Short mmCIF file of C-alpha atoms and ligand atoms in Angstrom, two decimals:
data_model
loop_
_atom_site.label_atom_id
_atom_site.label_comp_id
_atom_site.label_asym_id
_atom_site.label_seq_id
_atom_site.Cartn_x
_atom_site.Cartn_y
_atom_site.Cartn_z
CA UNK S 53 17.97 20.50 -37.14
CA UNK S 54 18.85 18.50 -34.07
CA UNK S 55 19.09 20.68 -31.00
CA UNK S 56 21.27 19.62 -28.16
CA UNK S 57 19.10 19.33 -25.10
CA UNK S 58 20.74 20.98 -22.13
CA UNK S 59 20.41 19.45 -18.71
CA UNK S 60 18.09 21.57 -16.59
CA UNK S 61 20.75 22.02 -13.94
CA UNK S 62 24.37 22.99 -14.57
CA UNK S 63 26.52 19.93 -15.04
CA UNK S 64 29.21 21.44 -12.85
CA UNK S 65 27.28 21.12 -9.63
CA UNK S 66 26.12 17.59 -10.33
CA UNK S 67 29.42 16.23 -11.54
CA UNK S 68 32.06 18.07 -9.61
CA UNK S 69 32.30 15.43 -6.92
CA UNK S 70 32.44 12.60 -9.42
CA UNK S 71 35.05 14.38 -11.53
CA UNK S 72 37.22 15.06 -8.53
CA UNK S 73 36.99 11.44 -7.46
CA UNK S 74 37.63 10.11 -10.97
CA UNK S 75 39.66 12.60 -12.97
CA UNK S 76 39.44 10.65 -16.23
CA UNK S 77 35.67 10.19 -16.16
CA UNK S 78 34.18 11.33 -19.42
CA UNK S 79 31.37 13.82 -19.20
CA UNK S 80 28.32 11.91 -20.46
CA UNK S 81 26.87 13.16 -23.69
CA UNK S 82 23.43 14.64 -23.31
CA UNK S 83 22.59 14.73 -27.01
CA UNK S 84 20.26 11.72 -26.93
CA UNK S 85 19.51 11.46 -23.23
CA UNK S 86 15.88 11.30 -22.16
CA UNK S 87 14.90 13.44 -19.13
CA UNK S 88 16.04 11.91 -15.85
CA UNK S 89 13.41 9.35 -14.80
CA UNK S 90 11.52 10.17 -11.64
CA UNK S 91 11.56 6.88 -9.80
CA UNK S 92 9.44 6.37 -6.67
CA UNK S 93 10.45 4.66 -4.49
CA UNK S 94 14.05 5.71 -5.08
CA UNK S 95 16.16 2.63 -5.86
CA UNK S 96 19.06 1.66 -3.63
CA UNK S 97 21.52 2.27 -6.43
CA UNK S 98 21.20 3.61 -9.93
CA UNK S 99 23.84 4.57 -12.50
CA UNK S 100 23.25 6.16 -15.87
CA UNK S 101 24.83 4.34 -18.82
CA UNK S 102 25.88 7.26 -20.96
CA UNK S 103 25.36 7.04 -24.68
CA UNK S 104 22.98 4.08 -24.31
CA UNK S 105 19.30 4.39 -25.19
CA UNK S 106 16.85 1.52 -25.63
CA UNK S 107 14.03 1.98 -28.11
CA UNK S 108 10.92 -0.17 -27.84
CA UNK S 109 9.88 -1.15 -31.38
CA UNK S 110 6.95 -2.89 -33.03
CA UNK S 111 9.08 -6.06 -33.06
CA UNK S 112 10.03 -5.97 -29.35
CA UNK S 113 9.18 -9.13 -27.41
CA UNK S 114 9.34 -9.96 -23.71
CA UNK S 115 11.39 -13.06 -23.02
CA UNK S 116 11.10 -15.16 -19.88
CA UNK S 117 14.14 -16.99 -18.58
CA UNK S 118 13.13 -19.05 -15.55
CA UNK S 119 13.58 -22.44 -14.02
CA UNK S 120 10.55 -24.76 -14.32
CA UNK S 121 9.35 -24.05 -10.75
CA UNK S 122 9.26 -20.29 -11.42
CA UNK S 123 8.23 -20.27 -15.05
CA UNK S 124 4.46 -19.95 -14.64
CA UNK S 125 4.65 -17.02 -12.20
CA UNK S 126 7.47 -15.30 -14.11
CA UNK S 127 5.48 -15.63 -17.33
CA UNK S 128 2.49 -14.03 -15.59
CA UNK S 129 4.66 -11.01 -14.71
CA UNK S 130 5.81 -10.81 -18.33
CA UNK S 131 2.22 -11.01 -19.56
CA UNK S 132 1.15 -8.15 -17.28
CA UNK S 133 3.95 -5.98 -18.69
CA UNK S 134 3.15 -7.04 -22.21
CA UNK S 135 -0.58 -6.33 -21.77
CA UNK S 136 0.12 -2.78 -20.56
CA UNK S 137 2.62 -2.07 -23.36
CA UNK S 138 0.20 -3.50 -25.92
CA UNK S 139 -2.52 -1.13 -24.72
CA UNK S 140 -0.37 1.99 -24.82
CA UNK S 141 1.99 1.35 -27.76
CA UNK S 142 -0.33 -0.62 -30.00
CA UNK S 143 2.58 -3.05 -30.65
CA UNK S 144 2.10 -6.81 -30.29
CA UNK S 145 4.77 -7.17 -27.54
CA UNK S 146 4.58 -10.98 -27.48
CA UNK S 147 5.79 -12.99 -24.48
CA UNK S 148 8.33 -15.57 -25.60
CA UNK S 149 10.60 -18.10 -23.89
CA UNK S 150 14.33 -17.46 -23.61
CA UNK S 151 14.55 -14.57 -26.13
CA UNK S 152 13.23 -11.03 -26.59
CA UNK S 153 14.83 -7.60 -26.29
CA UNK S 154 13.12 -7.25 -22.90
CA UNK S 155 14.32 -10.14 -20.76
CA UNK S 156 12.88 -11.16 -17.40
CA UNK S 157 15.17 -13.65 -15.72
CA UNK S 158 14.90 -15.43 -12.39
CA UNK S 159 18.48 -16.68 -12.65
CA UNK S 160 20.38 -14.25 -10.46
CA UNK S 161 20.31 -11.40 -7.95
CA UNK S 162 19.79 -13.90 -5.13
CA UNK S 163 21.77 -11.68 -2.73
CA UNK S 164 19.01 -9.06 -3.05
CA UNK S 165 16.33 -11.17 -1.35
CA UNK S 166 12.88 -12.21 -2.52
CA UNK S 167 11.81 -8.70 -3.56
CA UNK S 168 15.14 -7.41 -4.86
CA UNK S 169 16.05 -7.08 -8.53
CA UNK S 170 18.60 -5.74 -10.95
CA UNK S 171 17.57 -3.81 -14.01
CA UNK S 172 19.83 -2.92 -16.91
CA UNK S 173 18.84 -0.85 -19.90
CA UNK S 174 21.26 -0.45 -22.79
CA UNK S 175 20.85 0.07 -26.51
CA UNK S 176 20.35 -3.64 -27.18
CA UNK S 177 18.21 -4.89 -24.34
CA UNK S 178 16.33 -4.39 -21.11
CA UNK S 179 17.13 -7.07 -18.57
CA UNK S 180 15.36 -7.51 -15.25
CA UNK S 181 17.03 -10.12 -13.07
CA UNK S 182 15.67 -11.37 -9.75
CA UNK S 183 15.74 -14.51 -7.66
CA UNK S 184 11.93 -14.78 -7.66
CA UNK S 185 8.93 -13.82 -9.79
CA UNK S 186 8.08 -11.31 -7.02
CA UNK S 187 11.46 -9.64 -7.54
CA UNK S 188 10.74 -9.53 -11.27
CA UNK S 189 7.41 -7.84 -10.54
CA UNK S 190 9.13 -5.16 -8.42
CA UNK S 191 11.67 -4.64 -11.20
CA UNK S 192 8.92 -4.31 -13.79
CA UNK S 193 7.26 -1.55 -11.73
CA UNK S 194 10.58 0.32 -11.98
CA UNK S 195 10.75 -0.36 -15.71
CA UNK S 196 7.25 1.11 -16.13
CA UNK S 197 8.44 4.31 -14.46
CA UNK S 198 11.49 4.45 -16.75
CA UNK S 199 9.24 4.44 -19.79
CA UNK S 200 7.55 7.66 -20.92
CA UNK S 201 4.41 8.37 -18.87
CA UNK S 202 2.22 7.68 -21.90
CA UNK S 203 3.26 4.01 -21.62
CA UNK S 204 0.75 3.82 -18.76
CA UNK S 205 -2.13 4.96 -20.97
CA UNK S 206 -5.09 2.71 -21.70
CA UNK S 207 -5.19 3.49 -25.43
CA UNK S 208 -2.49 3.55 -28.18
CA UNK S 209 -0.17 6.57 -28.09
CA UNK S 210 2.49 7.75 -30.53
CA UNK S 211 6.16 6.91 -29.89
CA UNK S 212 9.04 7.13 -29.69
CA UNK S 213 9.38 4.71 -26.78
CA UNK S 214 12.84 5.38 -25.46
CA UNK S 215 14.56 4.66 -22.19
CA UNK S 216 17.91 6.16 -21.24
CA UNK S 217 20.55 3.57 -20.43
CA UNK S 218 20.70 2.74 -16.75
CA UNK S 219 21.82 0.11 -14.30
CA UNK S 220 19.80 -0.37 -11.11
CA UNK S 221 20.22 -2.64 -8.13
CA UNK S 222 17.39 -2.49 -5.64
CA UNK S 223 15.78 -4.13 -2.62
CA UNK S 224 13.44 -2.95 0.15
CA UNK S 225 14.31 -1.45 3.52
CA UNK S 226 11.25 -3.05 5.20
CA UNK S 227 9.37 -6.30 4.65
CA UNK S 228 6.00 -4.72 5.55
CA UNK S 229 4.86 -1.94 3.21
CA UNK S 230 1.12 -1.56 3.31
CA UNK S 231 -1.97 0.45 2.82
CA UNK S 232 -5.39 -0.03 4.40
CA UNK S 233 -8.77 0.54 2.83
CA UNK S 234 -11.79 0.98 5.12
CA UNK S 235 -14.57 -0.78 3.22
CA UNK S 236 -16.90 -0.65 6.24
CA UNK S 237 -17.78 3.03 6.65
CA UNK S 238 -18.38 3.13 2.92
CA UNK S 239 -18.49 -0.03 0.86
CA UNK S 240 -16.25 -0.31 -2.18
CA UNK S 241 -17.02 -2.71 -5.02
CA UNK S 242 -14.59 -5.43 -6.09
CA UNK S 243 -13.76 -3.30 -9.15
CA UNK S 244 -12.96 -0.29 -6.94
CA UNK S 245 -10.74 -2.38 -4.68
CA UNK S 246 -8.95 -3.71 -7.77
CA UNK S 247 -8.33 -0.17 -8.96
CA UNK S 248 -6.79 0.68 -5.58
CA UNK S 249 -4.63 -2.48 -5.78
CA UNK S 250 -3.44 -1.52 -9.27
CA UNK S 251 -2.33 1.91 -8.07
CA UNK S 252 -0.76 0.69 -4.81
CA UNK S 253 1.22 -2.00 -6.63
CA UNK S 254 2.89 0.63 -8.82
CA UNK S 255 4.75 1.88 -5.72
CA UNK S 256 5.95 -1.55 -4.58
CA UNK S 257 3.52 -1.86 -1.65
CA UNK S 258 3.13 -5.49 -0.62
CA UNK S 259 0.26 -5.54 1.94
CA UNK S 260 -3.39 -4.65 1.47
CA UNK S 261 -5.09 -4.37 4.85
CA UNK S 262 -8.88 -4.49 4.44
CA UNK S 263 -10.91 -3.08 7.35
CA UNK S 264 -13.87 -5.41 6.81
CA UNK S 265 -16.08 -4.76 9.84
CA UNK S 266 -16.93 -1.73 11.92
CA UNK S 267 -19.99 -0.14 13.53
CA UNK S 268 -21.42 0.91 10.17
CA UNK S 269 -21.08 -2.30 8.22
CA UNK S 270 -19.95 -5.92 8.08
CA UNK S 271 -18.53 -6.54 4.60
CA UNK S 272 -17.69 -10.23 4.31
CA UNK S 273 -19.93 -13.26 3.96
CA UNK S 274 -19.62 -15.61 6.95
CA UNK S 275 -21.46 -18.90 6.42
CA UNK S 276 -21.77 -19.72 10.11
CA UNK S 277 -23.24 -16.30 10.95
CA UNK S 278 -24.95 -15.23 7.71
CA UNK S 279 -26.83 -12.18 9.01
CA UNK S 280 -23.50 -10.41 9.67
CA UNK S 281 -23.26 -9.67 5.96
CA UNK S 282 -26.87 -9.78 4.78
CA UNK S 283 -28.17 -7.51 7.54
CA UNK S 284 -25.04 -6.05 9.14
CA UNK S 285 -23.70 -5.11 5.71
CA UNK S 286 -26.88 -3.61 4.34
CA UNK S 287 -26.09 0.08 5.01
CA UNK S 288 -23.12 2.44 5.23
CA UNK S 289 -22.38 5.91 6.60
CA UNK S 290 -25.18 8.29 5.73
CA UNK S 291 -27.74 5.47 5.44
CA UNK S 292 -27.11 4.66 1.78
CA UNK S 293 -27.14 1.00 0.72
CA UNK S 294 -23.92 -0.80 1.70
CA UNK S 295 -22.91 -4.24 0.51
CA UNK S 296 -20.61 -7.11 1.27
CA UNK S 297 -18.16 -9.42 -0.44
CA UNK S 298 -19.31 -12.96 -1.06
CA UNK S 299 -16.67 -15.60 -0.53
CA UNK S 300 -16.16 -15.65 -4.30
CA UNK S 301 -15.72 -11.84 -4.33
CA UNK S 302 -13.21 -11.99 -1.52
CA UNK S 303 -11.31 -14.80 -3.25
CA UNK S 304 -11.18 -12.65 -6.38
CA UNK S 305 -9.73 -9.69 -4.42
CA UNK S 306 -7.15 -11.98 -2.80
CA UNK S 307 -6.22 -13.47 -6.17
CA UNK S 308 -6.01 -10.10 -7.93
CA UNK S 309 -3.87 -8.67 -5.15
CA UNK S 310 -1.59 -11.72 -5.15
CA UNK S 311 -1.01 -11.35 -8.89
CA UNK S 312 0.30 -7.86 -8.09
CA UNK S 313 2.29 -9.16 -5.13
CA UNK S 314 0.14 -7.65 -2.42
CA UNK S 315 -0.93 -9.91 0.43
CA UNK S 316 -4.41 -9.26 1.81
CA UNK S 317 -4.60 -8.77 5.59
CA UNK S 318 -8.27 -9.03 6.64
CA UNK S 319 -9.36 -7.11 9.73
CA UNK S 320 -12.39 -7.76 11.88
CA UNK S 321 -12.28 -5.00 14.48
CA UNK S 322 -13.02 -6.19 18.06
CA UNK S 323 -14.22 -5.82 20.81
CA UNK S 324 -15.31 -2.26 19.93
CA UNK S 325 -16.33 -1.01 16.48
CA UNK S 326 -18.80 -3.93 16.44
CA UNK S 327 -22.27 -2.39 16.16
CA UNK S 328 -22.94 -4.09 12.80
CA UNK S 329 -22.37 -7.51 14.39
CA UNK S 330 -24.31 -6.62 17.56
CA UNK S 331 -27.23 -5.42 15.41
CA UNK S 332 -27.21 -8.65 13.42
CA UNK S 333 -27.31 -11.07 16.37
CA UNK S 334 -29.08 -10.18 19.63
CA UNK S 335 -27.27 -12.96 21.53
CA UNK S 336 -23.93 -11.18 21.09
CA UNK S 337 -25.18 -8.36 23.34
CA UNK S 338 -24.83 -8.59 27.13
CA UNK S 339 -28.49 -7.54 27.49
CA UNK S 340 -29.67 -9.83 24.68
CA UNK S 341 -31.11 -6.91 22.73
CA UNK S 342 -29.86 -6.07 19.25
CA UNK S 343 -29.22 -2.35 18.69
CA UNK S 344 -30.30 -0.64 15.47
CA UNK S 345 -27.93 -0.44 12.53
CA UNK S 346 -25.69 2.62 12.82
CA UNK S 347 -24.92 5.03 9.98
CA UNK S 348 -23.26 7.91 11.83
CA UNK S 349 -19.53 8.48 12.39
CA UNK S 350 -19.06 8.33 16.16
CA UNK S 351 -16.60 5.82 17.61
CA UNK S 352 -16.19 3.98 20.90
CA UNK S 353 -19.81 3.16 21.78
CA UNK S 354 -20.05 -0.56 20.93
CA UNK S 355 -18.56 -3.64 22.57
CA UNK S 356 -18.85 -7.37 22.19
CA UNK S 357 -19.98 -9.00 25.45
CA UNK S 358 -16.78 -10.09 27.20
CA UNK S 359 -18.50 -12.35 29.77
CA UNK S 360 -20.63 -14.43 27.38
CA UNK S 361 -19.25 -17.75 26.07
CA UNK S 362 -21.11 -17.21 22.76
CA UNK S 363 -18.77 -14.27 22.05
CA UNK S 364 -15.84 -16.67 21.76
CA UNK S 365 -17.80 -19.19 19.69
CA UNK S 366 -18.56 -16.29 17.38
CA UNK S 367 -14.88 -15.24 17.19
CA UNK S 368 -13.70 -18.81 16.55
CA UNK S 369 -16.27 -19.23 13.77
CA UNK S 370 -15.58 -15.87 12.14
CA UNK S 371 -11.79 -15.94 12.37
CA UNK S 372 -11.79 -19.61 11.36
CA UNK S 373 -13.68 -18.87 8.15
CA UNK S 374 -11.58 -15.80 7.42
CA UNK S 375 -8.27 -17.56 8.04
CA UNK S 376 -9.36 -20.31 5.68
CA UNK S 377 -9.84 -17.71 2.91
CA UNK S 378 -6.56 -15.93 3.62
CA UNK S 379 -3.38 -17.25 2.02
CA UNK S 380 -1.34 -14.59 3.84
CA UNK S 381 0.00 -15.30 7.30
CA UNK S 382 -1.59 -12.33 9.14
CA UNK S 383 -5.12 -11.72 10.47
CA UNK S 384 -5.96 -8.37 12.11
CA UNK S 385 -8.33 -8.33 15.11
CA UNK S 386 -8.54 -4.55 15.57
CA UNK S 387 -8.54 -3.74 19.27
CA UNK S 388 -8.65 0.06 18.92
CA UNK S 389 -10.86 2.58 20.68
CA UNK S 390 -12.75 0.09 22.85
CA UNK S 391 -13.95 2.98 25.00
CA UNK S 392 -17.06 1.20 26.23
CA UNK S 393 -15.18 -1.94 27.30
CA UNK S 394 -13.76 -1.65 30.85
CA UNK S 395 -9.97 -2.07 30.70
CA UNK S 396 -9.85 -5.32 32.69
CA UNK S 397 -12.52 -6.76 30.38
CA UNK S 398 -10.58 -5.50 27.38
CA UNK S 399 -7.47 -7.40 28.48
CA UNK S 400 -9.50 -10.56 29.22
CA UNK S 401 -11.15 -10.31 25.80
CA UNK S 402 -7.95 -9.67 23.85
CA UNK S 403 -6.09 -12.49 25.54
CA UNK S 404 -8.81 -14.89 24.41
CA UNK S 405 -9.32 -13.34 20.98
CA UNK S 406 -5.62 -13.34 20.11
CA UNK S 407 -5.36 -17.00 21.15
CA UNK S 408 -8.32 -17.78 18.86
CA UNK S 409 -6.61 -16.03 15.93
CA UNK S 410 -3.26 -17.69 16.71
CA UNK S 411 -5.04 -21.07 16.78
CA UNK S 412 -6.08 -20.55 13.16
CA UNK S 413 -2.37 -20.66 12.32
CA UNK S 414 -2.15 -16.96 11.52
CA UNK S 415 -0.10 -14.22 13.12
CA UNK S 416 -2.11 -11.78 15.21
CA UNK S 417 -2.11 -8.14 14.16
CA UNK S 418 -3.87 -5.37 16.09
CA UNK S 419 -3.84 -1.64 16.71
CA UNK S 420 -1.41 -0.42 19.37
CA UNK S 421 -3.93 -0.70 22.24
CA UNK S 422 -3.27 -4.46 22.21
CA UNK S 423 0.25 -3.69 23.47
CA UNK S 424 -1.30 -3.97 26.96
CA UNK S 425 -2.40 -7.58 26.43
CA UNK S 426 -0.73 -10.98 26.10
CA UNK S 427 0.71 -11.11 22.59
CA UNK S 428 1.16 -14.53 20.96
CA UNK S 429 4.56 -15.17 19.36
CA UNK S 430 4.90 -13.36 16.03
CA UNK S 431 2.31 -10.66 16.79
CA UNK S 432 2.34 -7.41 14.84
CA UNK S 433 1.24 -4.19 16.52
CA UNK S 434 0.13 -1.23 14.45
CA UNK S 435 1.07 2.16 15.90
CA UNK S 436 -1.48 4.84 14.98
CA UNK S 437 -0.49 7.50 17.52
CA UNK S 438 0.07 11.21 17.11
CA UNK S 439 3.42 11.56 18.94
CA UNK S 440 1.54 11.14 22.25
CA UNK S 441 3.17 9.44 25.21
CA UNK S 442 0.44 6.86 25.73
CA UNK S 443 0.56 5.47 22.20
CA UNK S 444 4.35 5.46 22.14
CA UNK S 445 4.41 3.60 25.47
CA UNK S 446 2.04 0.95 24.11
CA UNK S 447 4.20 0.44 21.03
CA UNK S 448 7.37 0.17 23.14
CA UNK S 449 5.62 -2.23 25.52
CA UNK S 450 4.55 -4.42 22.60
CA UNK S 451 8.12 -4.45 21.28
CA UNK S 452 9.40 -5.49 24.70
CA UNK S 453 7.07 -8.48 24.47
CA UNK S 454 8.61 -9.44 21.13
CA UNK S 455 6.01 -7.96 18.79
CA UNK S 456 6.99 -6.21 15.57
CA UNK S 457 5.66 -2.71 15.04
CA UNK S 458 4.06 -1.36 11.87
CA UNK S 459 4.21 2.41 11.76
CA UNK S 460 0.97 4.22 10.82
CA UNK S 461 1.26 7.53 12.69
CA UNK S 462 -2.14 9.16 12.25
CA UNK S 463 -0.67 12.65 11.97
CA UNK S 464 1.53 11.55 9.06
CA UNK S 465 0.42 8.30 7.45
CA UNK S 466 -3.40 8.57 7.67
CA UNK S 467 -4.51 9.24 4.12
CA UNK S 468 -7.95 10.39 5.24
CA UNK S 469 -6.59 13.47 7.02
CA UNK S 470 -7.20 16.66 5.06
CA UNK S 471 -4.20 18.15 3.25
CA UNK S 472 -5.19 21.64 4.38
CA UNK S 473 -8.24 23.51 5.62
CA UNK S 474 -9.72 23.66 2.11
CA UNK S 475 -9.60 19.93 1.34
CA UNK S 476 -13.20 19.05 0.39
CA UNK S 477 -13.36 15.75 2.26
CA UNK S 478 -11.41 13.87 4.89
CA UNK S 479 -11.05 14.45 8.62
CA UNK S 480 -8.68 16.56 10.69
CA UNK S 481 -8.67 15.08 14.19
CA UNK S 482 -5.00 14.11 13.81
CA UNK S 483 -4.17 17.43 12.17
CA UNK S 484 -3.70 18.54 8.60
CA UNK S 485 -1.29 16.30 6.70
CA UNK S 486 0.47 17.99 3.81
CA UNK S 487 2.35 15.98 1.20
CA UNK S 488 5.58 17.01 2.92
CA UNK S 489 4.36 15.98 6.37
CA UNK S 490 3.29 12.54 5.08
CA UNK S 491 6.80 12.00 3.70
CA UNK S 492 9.14 13.69 6.16
CA UNK S 493 9.56 11.16 8.96
CA UNK S 494 11.70 8.13 9.63
CA UNK S 495 9.92 4.91 10.63
CA UNK S 496 12.75 3.77 12.91
CA UNK S 497 13.26 7.02 14.84
CA UNK S 498 9.71 8.36 15.15
CA UNK S 499 9.15 6.61 18.48
CA UNK S 500 12.10 7.36 20.77
CA UNK S 501 13.71 4.28 22.34
CA UNK S 502 11.90 1.84 20.11
CA UNK S 503 14.62 -0.54 18.85
CA UNK S 504 15.11 -0.26 15.11
CA UNK S 505 14.91 -4.05 14.84
CA UNK S 506 11.34 -3.95 16.20
CA UNK S 507 10.02 -1.98 13.23
CA UNK S 508 8.48 -4.24 10.58
CA UNK S 509 7.59 -1.40 8.26
CA UNK S 510 4.93 1.15 7.40
CA UNK S 511 1.28 1.28 6.45
CA UNK S 512 -0.85 4.15 5.19
CA UNK S 513 -4.47 3.63 6.30
CA UNK S 514 -7.37 5.24 4.50
CA UNK S 515 -10.54 5.52 6.58
CA UNK S 516 -13.68 6.14 4.58
CA UNK S 517 -16.15 8.05 6.79
CA UNK S 518 -16.16 10.90 4.24
CA UNK S 519 -15.16 8.95 1.14
CA UNK S 520 -18.00 7.32 -0.75
CA UNK S 521 -16.35 6.56 -4.07
CA UNK S 522 -13.00 5.61 -5.52
CA UNK S 523 -12.39 9.07 -7.02
CA UNK S 524 -12.33 10.56 -3.53
CA UNK S 525 -10.12 7.70 -2.33
CA UNK S 526 -7.66 8.50 -5.13
CA UNK S 527 -7.72 12.19 -4.25
CA UNK S 528 -6.72 11.47 -0.66
CA UNK S 529 -4.18 8.73 -1.48
CA UNK S 530 -2.42 10.55 -4.29
CA UNK S 531 0.09 12.12 -3.93
CA UNK S 532 0.64 10.98 -0.33
CA UNK S 533 0.63 7.19 -0.70
CA UNK S 534 3.79 7.07 -2.89
CA UNK S 535 5.61 9.01 -0.14
CA UNK S 536 4.79 6.42 2.51
CA UNK S 537 5.69 3.70 -0.02
CA UNK S 538 9.12 5.32 -0.40
CA UNK S 539 9.58 5.39 3.40
CA UNK S 540 8.92 1.66 3.34
CA UNK S 541 11.21 0.78 0.45
CA UNK S 542 14.09 3.24 0.10
CA UNK S 543 17.17 3.48 2.30
CA UNK S 544 16.98 5.92 5.21
CA UNK S 545 19.92 7.82 3.67
CA UNK S 546 17.89 8.39 0.48
CA UNK S 547 15.01 10.15 2.20
CA UNK S 548 15.09 13.82 1.31
CA UNK S 549 12.02 16.01 0.79
CA UNK S 550 13.57 18.38 -1.76
CA UNK S 551 14.79 15.58 -3.99
CA UNK S 552 11.61 13.56 -3.46
CA UNK S 553 9.40 16.51 -4.35
CA UNK S 554 11.14 16.77 -7.71
CA UNK S 555 10.66 13.06 -8.42
CA UNK S 556 7.05 13.30 -7.28
CA UNK S 557 6.43 16.10 -9.78
CA UNK S 558 7.28 13.63 -12.54
CA UNK S 559 4.49 11.28 -11.46
CA UNK S 560 1.77 13.77 -12.42
CA UNK S 561 1.84 12.97 -16.14
CA UNK S 562 1.81 9.26 -15.27
CA UNK S 563 -1.30 9.73 -13.13
CA UNK S 564 -2.89 11.67 -15.95
CA UNK S 565 -2.16 8.71 -18.26
CA UNK S 566 -3.70 6.38 -15.67
CA UNK S 567 -6.67 8.74 -15.09
CA UNK S 568 -5.86 9.03 -11.38
CA UNK S 569 -7.89 11.72 -9.64
CA UNK S 570 -4.91 13.10 -7.70
CA UNK S 571 -4.66 16.25 -5.60
CA UNK S 572 -2.48 18.71 -7.50
CA UNK S 573 -0.76 20.03 -4.39
CA UNK S 574 0.42 23.52 -5.35
CA UNK S 575 3.80 23.09 -3.68
CA UNK S 576 4.71 20.42 -6.27
CA UNK S 577 5.89 21.61 -9.72
CA UNK S 578 3.81 19.00 -11.56
CA UNK S 579 5.08 18.08 -15.03
C1 ACM Q 88 -7.87 4.02 14.53
O1 ACM Q 88 -7.64 5.01 13.82
N1 ACM Q 88 -8.89 4.01 15.35
C2 ACM Q 88 -7.02 2.85 14.47
#
């Protein structure tokens, strides 16, 4: 016997407004409707197509419709979708040209920008339309969330594979939607970084900021200063063996991220947070003496030597090599917590360092302390304050100088803050950050009197003092990272904790399918 599935909420409340506005609107049948999909980030617009359900079958193919200049990249997006569906459905899901019940087309949706897309699901076909392969990729991440959660599994699952009919039109609120991984305090292997990229890309993030050098470790091969990595990268917090990325490793991370439409932003923190470099080369120290490697978790004790010419040779060499390995247009020079650099020296240093980065052809990015220094055209300043006046002033000052601001408020967006007093790892210096607190803020109004046009977007940093493996990283990032991703993508008018919380609950089964070690926050009704 077929049972009619009732909607979980009374239709009256949901449809009254629509019925009043459109008296002849038919009440959609619910007999064959799948549960409402829990999309994160929430699309700009989405309509249900009543009575339409697409069923993925053993014969379903993915067709690519693209002009010659976009065909290779569009086909790559199709192949990624196909590979995932092959794993979970056991079907062949071939990628074909110009046909297929799932169609990815780059011929349209040009008004939605490079990342925008339209997605239509009806009984006959699924069509993702975008102006670029990147837009197709964003649309495919939505399609993956429309499928049953088991579609994200790594091994074949039983069907049916149904998607309720829908029509979506979507594009991001902000161009900068990032997350940062601190690979210095604890080193993460290329495979671990790839895992983090995979998970971040599911929520339409487009920047991966890698914190590559700090007091505890230098994590990238530099040919002109080889001991930075071989000695400066040898340990990590707690004194366990560290590691570093060879140039080939780093190229592989950059390539893997680019295939998932994340741009890598490399950071070398200066002039503080530099003990690993100072330990590797005695000449970088004002007194000519190399300190020991450092494996504790204090901050603010190290500084490059502002008065020595070799410091700027070092910066030009390091940033030159890094810029050459970075296809993205941004390089991050840190600039935070330089507590042992006198302020006048700090300004002198930053003015030189930012010129060196700008001379590589990249845009300068730095933490909000650099708001006090000369900012080259196109600079990006990352706010990491806690609603304090000083940090807000620095962000506003930077905006006055023409910089764009990326919002990473530590008391909301820092993924390494504990959820509550019982969280087994993480820090709490910026407070406890519940899932609600991480979500419930608006990037353009958080800093009073910061012009909305100055805000480039959001980033959720994850510092790794207490996180020594990817399972712990996942526990801190999930479920908070998708919330910050939604702040970056969805319209301000769509941001609503109660509604978000319900959509978030639907991600739990997806994370189970993906084997994500997420924190099952008790305030979320996971399903
Ligand atoms: C920072 O958290 N020191 C940027």
